Tab-separated table of C-alpha atoms in Angstrom:
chain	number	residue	atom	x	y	z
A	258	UNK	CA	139.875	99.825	114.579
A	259	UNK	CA	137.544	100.294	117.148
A	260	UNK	CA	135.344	97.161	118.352
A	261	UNK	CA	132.287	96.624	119.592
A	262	UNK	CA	130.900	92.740	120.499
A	263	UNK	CA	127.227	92.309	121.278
A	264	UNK	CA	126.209	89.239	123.667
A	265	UNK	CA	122.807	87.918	123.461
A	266	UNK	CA	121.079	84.398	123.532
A	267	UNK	CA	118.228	83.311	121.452
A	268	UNK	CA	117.047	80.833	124.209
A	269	UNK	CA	113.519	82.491	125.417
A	270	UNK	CA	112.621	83.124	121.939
A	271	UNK	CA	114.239	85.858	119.100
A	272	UNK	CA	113.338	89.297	120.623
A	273	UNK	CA	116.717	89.210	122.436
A	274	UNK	CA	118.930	88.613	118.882
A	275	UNK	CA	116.653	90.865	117.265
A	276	UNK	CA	117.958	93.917	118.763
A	277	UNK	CA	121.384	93.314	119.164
A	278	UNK	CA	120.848	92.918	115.478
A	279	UNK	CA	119.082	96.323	115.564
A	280	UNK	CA	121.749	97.520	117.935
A	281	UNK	CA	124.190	96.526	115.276
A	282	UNK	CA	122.115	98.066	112.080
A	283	UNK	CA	122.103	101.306	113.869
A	284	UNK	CA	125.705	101.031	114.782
A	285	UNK	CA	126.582	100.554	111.449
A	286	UNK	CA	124.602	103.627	110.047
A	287	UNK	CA	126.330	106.115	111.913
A	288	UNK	CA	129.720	104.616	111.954
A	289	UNK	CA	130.314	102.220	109.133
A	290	UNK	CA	133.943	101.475	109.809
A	291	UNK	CA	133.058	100.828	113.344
A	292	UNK	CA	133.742	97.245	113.732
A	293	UNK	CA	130.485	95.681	115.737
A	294	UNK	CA	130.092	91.838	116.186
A	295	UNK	CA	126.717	89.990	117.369
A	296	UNK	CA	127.355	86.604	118.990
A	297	UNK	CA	125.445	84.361	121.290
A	298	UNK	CA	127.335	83.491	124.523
A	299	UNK	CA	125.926	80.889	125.756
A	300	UNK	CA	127.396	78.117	122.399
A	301	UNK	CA	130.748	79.206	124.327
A	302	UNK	CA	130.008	77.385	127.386
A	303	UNK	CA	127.926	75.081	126.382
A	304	UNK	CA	126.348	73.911	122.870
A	305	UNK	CA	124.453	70.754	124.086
A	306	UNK	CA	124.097	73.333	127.462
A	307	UNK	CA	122.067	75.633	124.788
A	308	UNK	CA	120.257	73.537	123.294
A	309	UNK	CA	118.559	71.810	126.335
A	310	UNK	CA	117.993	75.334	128.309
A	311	UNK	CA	116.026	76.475	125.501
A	312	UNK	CA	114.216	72.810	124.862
A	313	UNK	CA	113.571	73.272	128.833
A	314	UNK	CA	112.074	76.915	128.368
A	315	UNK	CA	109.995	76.396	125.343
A	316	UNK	CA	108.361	73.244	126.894
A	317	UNK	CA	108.085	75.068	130.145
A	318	UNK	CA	105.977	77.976	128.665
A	319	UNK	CA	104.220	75.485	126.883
A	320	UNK	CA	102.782	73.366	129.231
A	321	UNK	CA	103.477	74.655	132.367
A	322	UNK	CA	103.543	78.760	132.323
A	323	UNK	CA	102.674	78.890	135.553
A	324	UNK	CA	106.053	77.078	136.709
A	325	UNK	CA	108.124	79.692	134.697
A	326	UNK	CA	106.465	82.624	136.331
A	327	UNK	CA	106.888	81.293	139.746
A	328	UNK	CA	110.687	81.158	138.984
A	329	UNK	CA	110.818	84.723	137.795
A	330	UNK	CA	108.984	85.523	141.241
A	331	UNK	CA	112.326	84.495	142.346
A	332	UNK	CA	114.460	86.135	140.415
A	333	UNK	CA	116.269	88.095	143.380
A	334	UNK	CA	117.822	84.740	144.589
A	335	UNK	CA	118.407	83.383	141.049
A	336	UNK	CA	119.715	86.260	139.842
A	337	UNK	CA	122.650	86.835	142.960
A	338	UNK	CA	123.425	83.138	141.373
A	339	UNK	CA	124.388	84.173	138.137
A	340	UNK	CA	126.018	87.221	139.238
A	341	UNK	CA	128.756	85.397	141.048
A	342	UNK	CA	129.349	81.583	141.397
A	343	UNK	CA	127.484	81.076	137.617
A	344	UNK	CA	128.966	84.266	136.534
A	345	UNK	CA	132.381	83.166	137.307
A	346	UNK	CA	131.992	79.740	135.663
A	347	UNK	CA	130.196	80.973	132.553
A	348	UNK	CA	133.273	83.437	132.612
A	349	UNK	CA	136.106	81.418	132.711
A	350	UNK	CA	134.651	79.884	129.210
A	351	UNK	CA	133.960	83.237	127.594
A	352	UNK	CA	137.577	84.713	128.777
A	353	UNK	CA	139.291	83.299	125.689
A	354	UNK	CA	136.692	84.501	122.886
A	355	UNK	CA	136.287	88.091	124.265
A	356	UNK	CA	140.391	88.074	124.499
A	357	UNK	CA	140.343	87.229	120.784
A	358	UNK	CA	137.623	89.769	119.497
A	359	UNK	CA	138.827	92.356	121.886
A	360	UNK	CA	136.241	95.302	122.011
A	361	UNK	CA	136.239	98.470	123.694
A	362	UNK	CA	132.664	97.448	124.135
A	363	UNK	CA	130.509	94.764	125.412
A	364	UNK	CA	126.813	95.134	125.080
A	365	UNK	CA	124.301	92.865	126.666
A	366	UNK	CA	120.840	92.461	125.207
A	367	UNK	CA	120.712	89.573	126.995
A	368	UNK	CA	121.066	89.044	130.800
A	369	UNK	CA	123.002	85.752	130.987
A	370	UNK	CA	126.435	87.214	130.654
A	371	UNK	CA	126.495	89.891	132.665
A	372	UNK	CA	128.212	88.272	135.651
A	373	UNK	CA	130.763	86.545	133.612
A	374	UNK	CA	131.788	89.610	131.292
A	375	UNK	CA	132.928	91.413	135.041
A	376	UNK	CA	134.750	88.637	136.118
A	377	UNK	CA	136.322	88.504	132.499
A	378	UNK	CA	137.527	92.012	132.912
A	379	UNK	CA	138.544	91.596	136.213
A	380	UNK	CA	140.739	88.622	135.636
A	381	UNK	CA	142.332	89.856	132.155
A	382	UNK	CA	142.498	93.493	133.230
A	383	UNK	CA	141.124	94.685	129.821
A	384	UNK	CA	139.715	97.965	130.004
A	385	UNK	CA	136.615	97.198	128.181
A	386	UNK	CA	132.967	98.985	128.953
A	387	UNK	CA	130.061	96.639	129.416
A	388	UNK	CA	126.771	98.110	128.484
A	389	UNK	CA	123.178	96.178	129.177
A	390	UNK	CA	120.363	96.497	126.767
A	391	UNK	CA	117.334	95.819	128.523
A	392	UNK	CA	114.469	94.378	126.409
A	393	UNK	CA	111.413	94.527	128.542
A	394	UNK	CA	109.278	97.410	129.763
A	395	UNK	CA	110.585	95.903	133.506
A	396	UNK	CA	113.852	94.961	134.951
A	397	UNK	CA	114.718	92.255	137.361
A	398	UNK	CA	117.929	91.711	139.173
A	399	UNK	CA	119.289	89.207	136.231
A	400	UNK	CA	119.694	92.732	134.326
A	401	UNK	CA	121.624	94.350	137.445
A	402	UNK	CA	125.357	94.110	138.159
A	403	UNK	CA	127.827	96.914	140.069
A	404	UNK	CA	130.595	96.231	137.082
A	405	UNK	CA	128.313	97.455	134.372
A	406	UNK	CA	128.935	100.777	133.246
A	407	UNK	CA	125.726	101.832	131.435
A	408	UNK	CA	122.093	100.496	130.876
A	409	UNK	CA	119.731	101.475	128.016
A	410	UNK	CA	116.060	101.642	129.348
A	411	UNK	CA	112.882	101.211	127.598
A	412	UNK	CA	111.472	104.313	128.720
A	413	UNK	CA	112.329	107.667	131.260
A	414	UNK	CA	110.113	105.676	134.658
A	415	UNK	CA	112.991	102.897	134.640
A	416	UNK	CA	116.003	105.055	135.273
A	417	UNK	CA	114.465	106.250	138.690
A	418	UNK	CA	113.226	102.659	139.557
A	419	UNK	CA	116.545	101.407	138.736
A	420	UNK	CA	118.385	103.625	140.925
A	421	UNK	CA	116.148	103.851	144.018
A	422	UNK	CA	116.089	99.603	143.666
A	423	UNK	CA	119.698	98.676	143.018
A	424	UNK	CA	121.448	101.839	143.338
A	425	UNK	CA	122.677	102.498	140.205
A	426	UNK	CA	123.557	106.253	139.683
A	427	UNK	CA	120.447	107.849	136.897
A	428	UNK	CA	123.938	108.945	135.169
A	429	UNK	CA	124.995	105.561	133.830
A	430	UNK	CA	120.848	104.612	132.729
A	431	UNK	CA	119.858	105.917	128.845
A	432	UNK	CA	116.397	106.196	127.721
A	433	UNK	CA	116.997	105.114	124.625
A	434	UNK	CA	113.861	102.999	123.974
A	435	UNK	CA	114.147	98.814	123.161
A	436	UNK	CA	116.259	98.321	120.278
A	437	UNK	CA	114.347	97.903	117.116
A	438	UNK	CA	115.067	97.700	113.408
A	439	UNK	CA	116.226	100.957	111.681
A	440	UNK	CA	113.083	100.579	109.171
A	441	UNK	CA	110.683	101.712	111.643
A	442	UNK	CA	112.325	105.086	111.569
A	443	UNK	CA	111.438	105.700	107.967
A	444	UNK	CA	108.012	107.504	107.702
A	445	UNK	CA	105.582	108.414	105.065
A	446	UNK	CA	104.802	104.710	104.192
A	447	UNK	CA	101.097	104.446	103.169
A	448	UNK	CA	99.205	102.080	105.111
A	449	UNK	CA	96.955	102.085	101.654
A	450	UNK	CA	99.530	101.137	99.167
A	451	UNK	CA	101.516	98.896	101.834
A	452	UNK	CA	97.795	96.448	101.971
A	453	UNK	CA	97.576	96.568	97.977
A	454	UNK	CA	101.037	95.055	98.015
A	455	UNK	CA	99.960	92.451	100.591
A	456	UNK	CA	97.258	92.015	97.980
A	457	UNK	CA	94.851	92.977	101.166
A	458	UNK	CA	91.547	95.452	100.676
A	459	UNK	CA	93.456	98.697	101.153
A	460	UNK	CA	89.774	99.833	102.833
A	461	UNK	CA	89.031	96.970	105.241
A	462	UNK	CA	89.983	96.471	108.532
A	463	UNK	CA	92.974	94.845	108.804
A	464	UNK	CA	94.000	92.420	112.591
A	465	UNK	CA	97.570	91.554	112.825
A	466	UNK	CA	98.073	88.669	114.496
A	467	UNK	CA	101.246	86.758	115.979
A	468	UNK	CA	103.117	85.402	118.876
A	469	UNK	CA	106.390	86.658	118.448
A	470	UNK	CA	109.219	85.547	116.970
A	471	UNK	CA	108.862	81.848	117.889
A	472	UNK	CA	104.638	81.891	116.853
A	473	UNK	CA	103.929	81.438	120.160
A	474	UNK	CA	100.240	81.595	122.095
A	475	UNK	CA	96.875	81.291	120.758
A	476	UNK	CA	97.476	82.009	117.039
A	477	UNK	CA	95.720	79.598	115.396
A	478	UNK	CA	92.880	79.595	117.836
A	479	UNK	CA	92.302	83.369	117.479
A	480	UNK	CA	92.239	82.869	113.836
A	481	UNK	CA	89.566	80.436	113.667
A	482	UNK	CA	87.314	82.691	115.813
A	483	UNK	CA	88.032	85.629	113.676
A	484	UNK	CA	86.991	83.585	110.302
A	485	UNK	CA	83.652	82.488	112.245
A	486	UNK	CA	82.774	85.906	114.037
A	487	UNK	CA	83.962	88.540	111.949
A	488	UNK	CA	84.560	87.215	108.824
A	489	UNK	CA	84.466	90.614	107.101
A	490	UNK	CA	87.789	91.915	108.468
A	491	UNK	CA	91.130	90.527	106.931
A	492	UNK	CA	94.001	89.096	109.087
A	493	UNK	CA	97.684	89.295	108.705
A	494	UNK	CA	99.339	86.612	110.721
A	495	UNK	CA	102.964	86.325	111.139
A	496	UNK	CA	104.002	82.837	112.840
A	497	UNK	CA	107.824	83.652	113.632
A	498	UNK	CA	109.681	80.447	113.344
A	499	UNK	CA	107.002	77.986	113.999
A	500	UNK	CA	107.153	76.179	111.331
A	501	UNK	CA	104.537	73.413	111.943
A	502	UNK	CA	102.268	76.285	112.622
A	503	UNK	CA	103.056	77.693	109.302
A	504	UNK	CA	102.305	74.498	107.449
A	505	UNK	CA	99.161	73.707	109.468
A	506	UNK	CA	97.623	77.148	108.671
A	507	UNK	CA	98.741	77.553	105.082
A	508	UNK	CA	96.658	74.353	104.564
A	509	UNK	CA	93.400	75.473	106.502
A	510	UNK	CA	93.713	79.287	104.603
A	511	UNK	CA	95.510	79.137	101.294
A	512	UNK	CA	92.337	79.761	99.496
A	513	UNK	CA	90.998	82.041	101.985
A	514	UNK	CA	91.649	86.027	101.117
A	515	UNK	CA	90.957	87.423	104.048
A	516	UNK	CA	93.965	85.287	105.615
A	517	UNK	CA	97.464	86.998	104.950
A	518	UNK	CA	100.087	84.416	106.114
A	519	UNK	CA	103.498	85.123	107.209
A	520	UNK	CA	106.533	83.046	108.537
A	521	UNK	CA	108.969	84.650	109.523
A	522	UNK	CA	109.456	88.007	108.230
A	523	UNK	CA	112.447	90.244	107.539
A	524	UNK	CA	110.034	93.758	106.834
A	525	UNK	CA	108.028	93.530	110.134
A	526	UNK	CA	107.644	97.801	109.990
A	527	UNK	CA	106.105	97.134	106.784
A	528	UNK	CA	103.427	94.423	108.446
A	529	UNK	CA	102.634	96.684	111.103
A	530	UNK	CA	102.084	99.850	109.677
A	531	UNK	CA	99.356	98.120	106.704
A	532	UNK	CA	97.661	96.680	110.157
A	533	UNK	CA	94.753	98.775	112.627
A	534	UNK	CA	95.625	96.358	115.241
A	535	UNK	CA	97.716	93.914	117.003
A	536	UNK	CA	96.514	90.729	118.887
A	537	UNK	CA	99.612	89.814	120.456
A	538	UNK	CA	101.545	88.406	123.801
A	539	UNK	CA	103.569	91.542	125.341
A	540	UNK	CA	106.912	90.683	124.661
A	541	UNK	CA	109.167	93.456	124.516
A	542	UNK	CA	110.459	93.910	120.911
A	543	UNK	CA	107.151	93.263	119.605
A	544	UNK	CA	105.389	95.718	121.307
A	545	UNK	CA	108.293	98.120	121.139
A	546	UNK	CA	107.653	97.936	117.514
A	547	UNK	CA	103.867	98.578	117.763
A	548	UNK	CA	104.419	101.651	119.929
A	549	UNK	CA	107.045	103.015	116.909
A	550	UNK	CA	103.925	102.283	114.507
A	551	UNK	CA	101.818	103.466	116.738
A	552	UNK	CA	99.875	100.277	116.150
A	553	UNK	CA	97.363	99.231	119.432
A	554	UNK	CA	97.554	96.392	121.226
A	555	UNK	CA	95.442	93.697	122.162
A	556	UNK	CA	97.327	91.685	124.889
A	557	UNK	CA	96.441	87.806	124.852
A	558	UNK	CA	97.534	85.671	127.132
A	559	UNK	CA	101.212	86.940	127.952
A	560	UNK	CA	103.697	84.730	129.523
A	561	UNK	CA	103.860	84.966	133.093
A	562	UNK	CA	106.621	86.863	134.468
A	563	UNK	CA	108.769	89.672	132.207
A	564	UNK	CA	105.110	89.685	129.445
A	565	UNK	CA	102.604	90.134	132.605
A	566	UNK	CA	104.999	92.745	133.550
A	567	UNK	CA	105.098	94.438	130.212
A	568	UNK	CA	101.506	94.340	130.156
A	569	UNK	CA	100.646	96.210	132.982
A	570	UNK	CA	103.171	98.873	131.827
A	571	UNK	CA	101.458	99.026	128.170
A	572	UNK	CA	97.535	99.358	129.755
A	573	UNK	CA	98.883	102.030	132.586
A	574	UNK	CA	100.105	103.940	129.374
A	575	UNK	CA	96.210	103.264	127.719
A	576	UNK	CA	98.242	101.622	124.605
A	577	UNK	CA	96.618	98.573	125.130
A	578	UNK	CA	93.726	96.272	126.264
A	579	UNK	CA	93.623	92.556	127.618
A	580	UNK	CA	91.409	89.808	126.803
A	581	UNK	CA	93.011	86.613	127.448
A	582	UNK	CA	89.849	84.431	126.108
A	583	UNK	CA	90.559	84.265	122.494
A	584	UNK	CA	86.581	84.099	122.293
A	585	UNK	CA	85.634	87.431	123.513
A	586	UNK	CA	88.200	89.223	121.547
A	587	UNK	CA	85.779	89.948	118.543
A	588	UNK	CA	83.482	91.534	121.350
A	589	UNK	CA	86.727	93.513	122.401
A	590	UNK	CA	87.417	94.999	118.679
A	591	UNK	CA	84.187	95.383	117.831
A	592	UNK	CA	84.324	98.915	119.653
A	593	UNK	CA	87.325	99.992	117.569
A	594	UNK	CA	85.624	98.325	114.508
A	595	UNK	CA	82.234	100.710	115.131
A	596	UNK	CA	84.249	103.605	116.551
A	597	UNK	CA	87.244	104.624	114.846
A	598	UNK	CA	87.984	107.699	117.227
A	599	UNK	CA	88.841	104.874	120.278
A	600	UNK	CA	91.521	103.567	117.903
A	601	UNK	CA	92.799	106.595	116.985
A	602	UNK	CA	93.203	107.602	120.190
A	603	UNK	CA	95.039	104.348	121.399
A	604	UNK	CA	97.483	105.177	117.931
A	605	UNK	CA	98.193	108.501	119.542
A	606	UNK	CA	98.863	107.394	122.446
A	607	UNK	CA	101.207	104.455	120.947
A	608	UNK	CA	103.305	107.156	118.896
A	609	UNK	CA	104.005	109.320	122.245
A	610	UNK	CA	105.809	106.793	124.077
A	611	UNK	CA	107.026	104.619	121.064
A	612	UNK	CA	110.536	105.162	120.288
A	613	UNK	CA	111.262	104.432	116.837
A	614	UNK	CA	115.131	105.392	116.699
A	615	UNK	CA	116.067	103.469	119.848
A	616	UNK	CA	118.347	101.757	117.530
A	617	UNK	CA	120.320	105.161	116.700
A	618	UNK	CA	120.142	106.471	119.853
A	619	UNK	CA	121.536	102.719	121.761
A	620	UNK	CA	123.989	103.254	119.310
A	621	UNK	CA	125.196	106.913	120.148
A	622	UNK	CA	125.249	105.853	123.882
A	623	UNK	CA	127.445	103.201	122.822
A	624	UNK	CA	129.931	105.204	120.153
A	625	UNK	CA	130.402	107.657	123.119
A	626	UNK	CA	131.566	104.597	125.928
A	627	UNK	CA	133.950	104.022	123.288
């Protein structure tokens, strides 16, 4: 039976495990005896390792952003690190597990395997294919290596800037789009009925709000001006895995009906399409699944490095706008409020460049590397 084994971390967040779940899903669906596993590599080195790198990341983000995206300003040096005396360490752990699942594939939504899945091959002379699935709108060196044999791309602009900055032939890069759930393929769901079975005013305009999968940003304080400036629209916020969030803001707004609230969610195509806007970080998976919906976005206050990248890609493509002071944003959507024609045209936009079978077609780049 062939195998396939999908390597990803759920360190910075979810948006990495969500599409090698995705990747899997679509898998799956076009070849159900294909045997695909989803695992996250770093437990294999390290599980106390794990759980302290994300600790560091979280707290970094959280109260000093600035510090991360200085780092990623670095990522040429840091990255050469990983791709040989790290890669070769974090290897020699993995060697044994990827001897025992034994895929034809390896896919990477995640870049901190890379290095060690080429010296793995090298040292137990299995002909396996790696494959990178890269998750942001941008790549860095971390995503690069000379042993990988193909890359899925978020959109047609990366395959050129991948090969004129790390020569990688255009023949091994896919546009394939960000892996995202399967669901956002299906079409013809009524944004109308969808808010009736949120128990939302099908005819009111409708914010989603969120911070990806781990409810991060200004959430709560966005909320709190929306309920005081324009407390005729209705929110739906989604607060990932946040729990303490959750609890905090089901006790503010669980008499409030304007205030939809969400944990974490299993349906997100379902949450977007019911919405007429986003207010979101840029992350890569969420706004890969607003483009699919062709749902605008309102960018606030984006993590510095891979996000303020992503950014700048979304408003060059007009999908987007910025406001990064959670108190001018009802002066921001107030236009789109007043003039539904600027909205639509931002949903246009959205729906030309949003790709929502990236899942099937990461899948069919994958089946044929088999």
């Amino acid at each position: 039976m062939d195998k396939v084994l999908i390597l990803t971390e759920n360190v910075g967040g979810i948006g990495h495990f969500g599409a090698a779940l995705s990747l899997k899903k679509g898998l799956n669906m076009i070849n159900p005896d294909l045997h695909v596993e989803v695992a996250c590599g770093l437990p294999y080195v390290s599980k106390q390792l794990a759980v302290f790198l994300r600790k560091v990341y979280l707290n970094t983000l959280k109260y000093a952003p600035a510090l991360w995206g200085m780092a990623y300003a670095k990522e040429s040096y840091f990255s050469q690190l990983f791709s040989t005396p790290v890669g070769k360490m974090i290897g020699h752990k993995l060697k044994d597990f990827v001897e025992r699942i034994n895929p034809q594939v390896i896919v990477c939504t995640h870049a901190f395997c890379i290095g060690a899945l080429a010296y793995v091959r090298e040292r137990t002379r299995r002909p396996f294919r790696i494959g990178v699935a890269i998750t942001d709108f941008d790549v860095n060196g971390f995503w690069v290596h000379p042993e990988v044999d193909f890359y899925l791309v978020a959109h047609s602009a990366l395959i050129e800037k991948i090969n004129r900055r790390y020569h990688i032939p255009e023949g091994k890069i896919f546009c394939t789009g960000i892996p995202i759930d399967p669901a956002f393929s299906v079409s013809g769901r009524s944004k109308h009925l969808l808010r009736i079975k949120l128990n939302l005013d099908p005819d009111r305009f409708t914010v989603l709000i969120m911070g990806g999968g781990m409810g991060m940003g200004p959430v709560e304080e966005c909320i709190n001006i929306f309920r005081e400036k324009m407390p005729d629209i209705q929110l739906i916020v989604v607060t990932g895995k946040n729990r303490p969030l959750y609890e905090r803001l089901r006790c503010k707004y669980n008499q409030d009906v304007r205030v939809c609230l969400f944990g974490f969610i299993e349906d997100m195509a379902a949450i977007m399409k019911a919405a007429d806007i986003v207010v979101s970080k840029a992350g890569g998976l969420t706004s890969s699944e607003a483009l699919a919906t062709g749902l605008p976005i309102l960018i606030c206050q984006p993590i510095p490095g891979q996000e303020e990248r992503n950014s700048r890609f979304l408003l060059e493509q007009q999908v987007a706008i910025r406001q990064d002071q959670p108190s001018f944003i009802p002066r921001e959507l107030t236009t789109f409020v007043q003039n539904k024609h600027v909205l639509h045209s931002l949903s246009e936009q959205a729906l030309k460049i949003g790709k929502p079978y990236s899942s099937f077609h990461g899948a069919e780049v994958i089946i044929n590397h088999l």
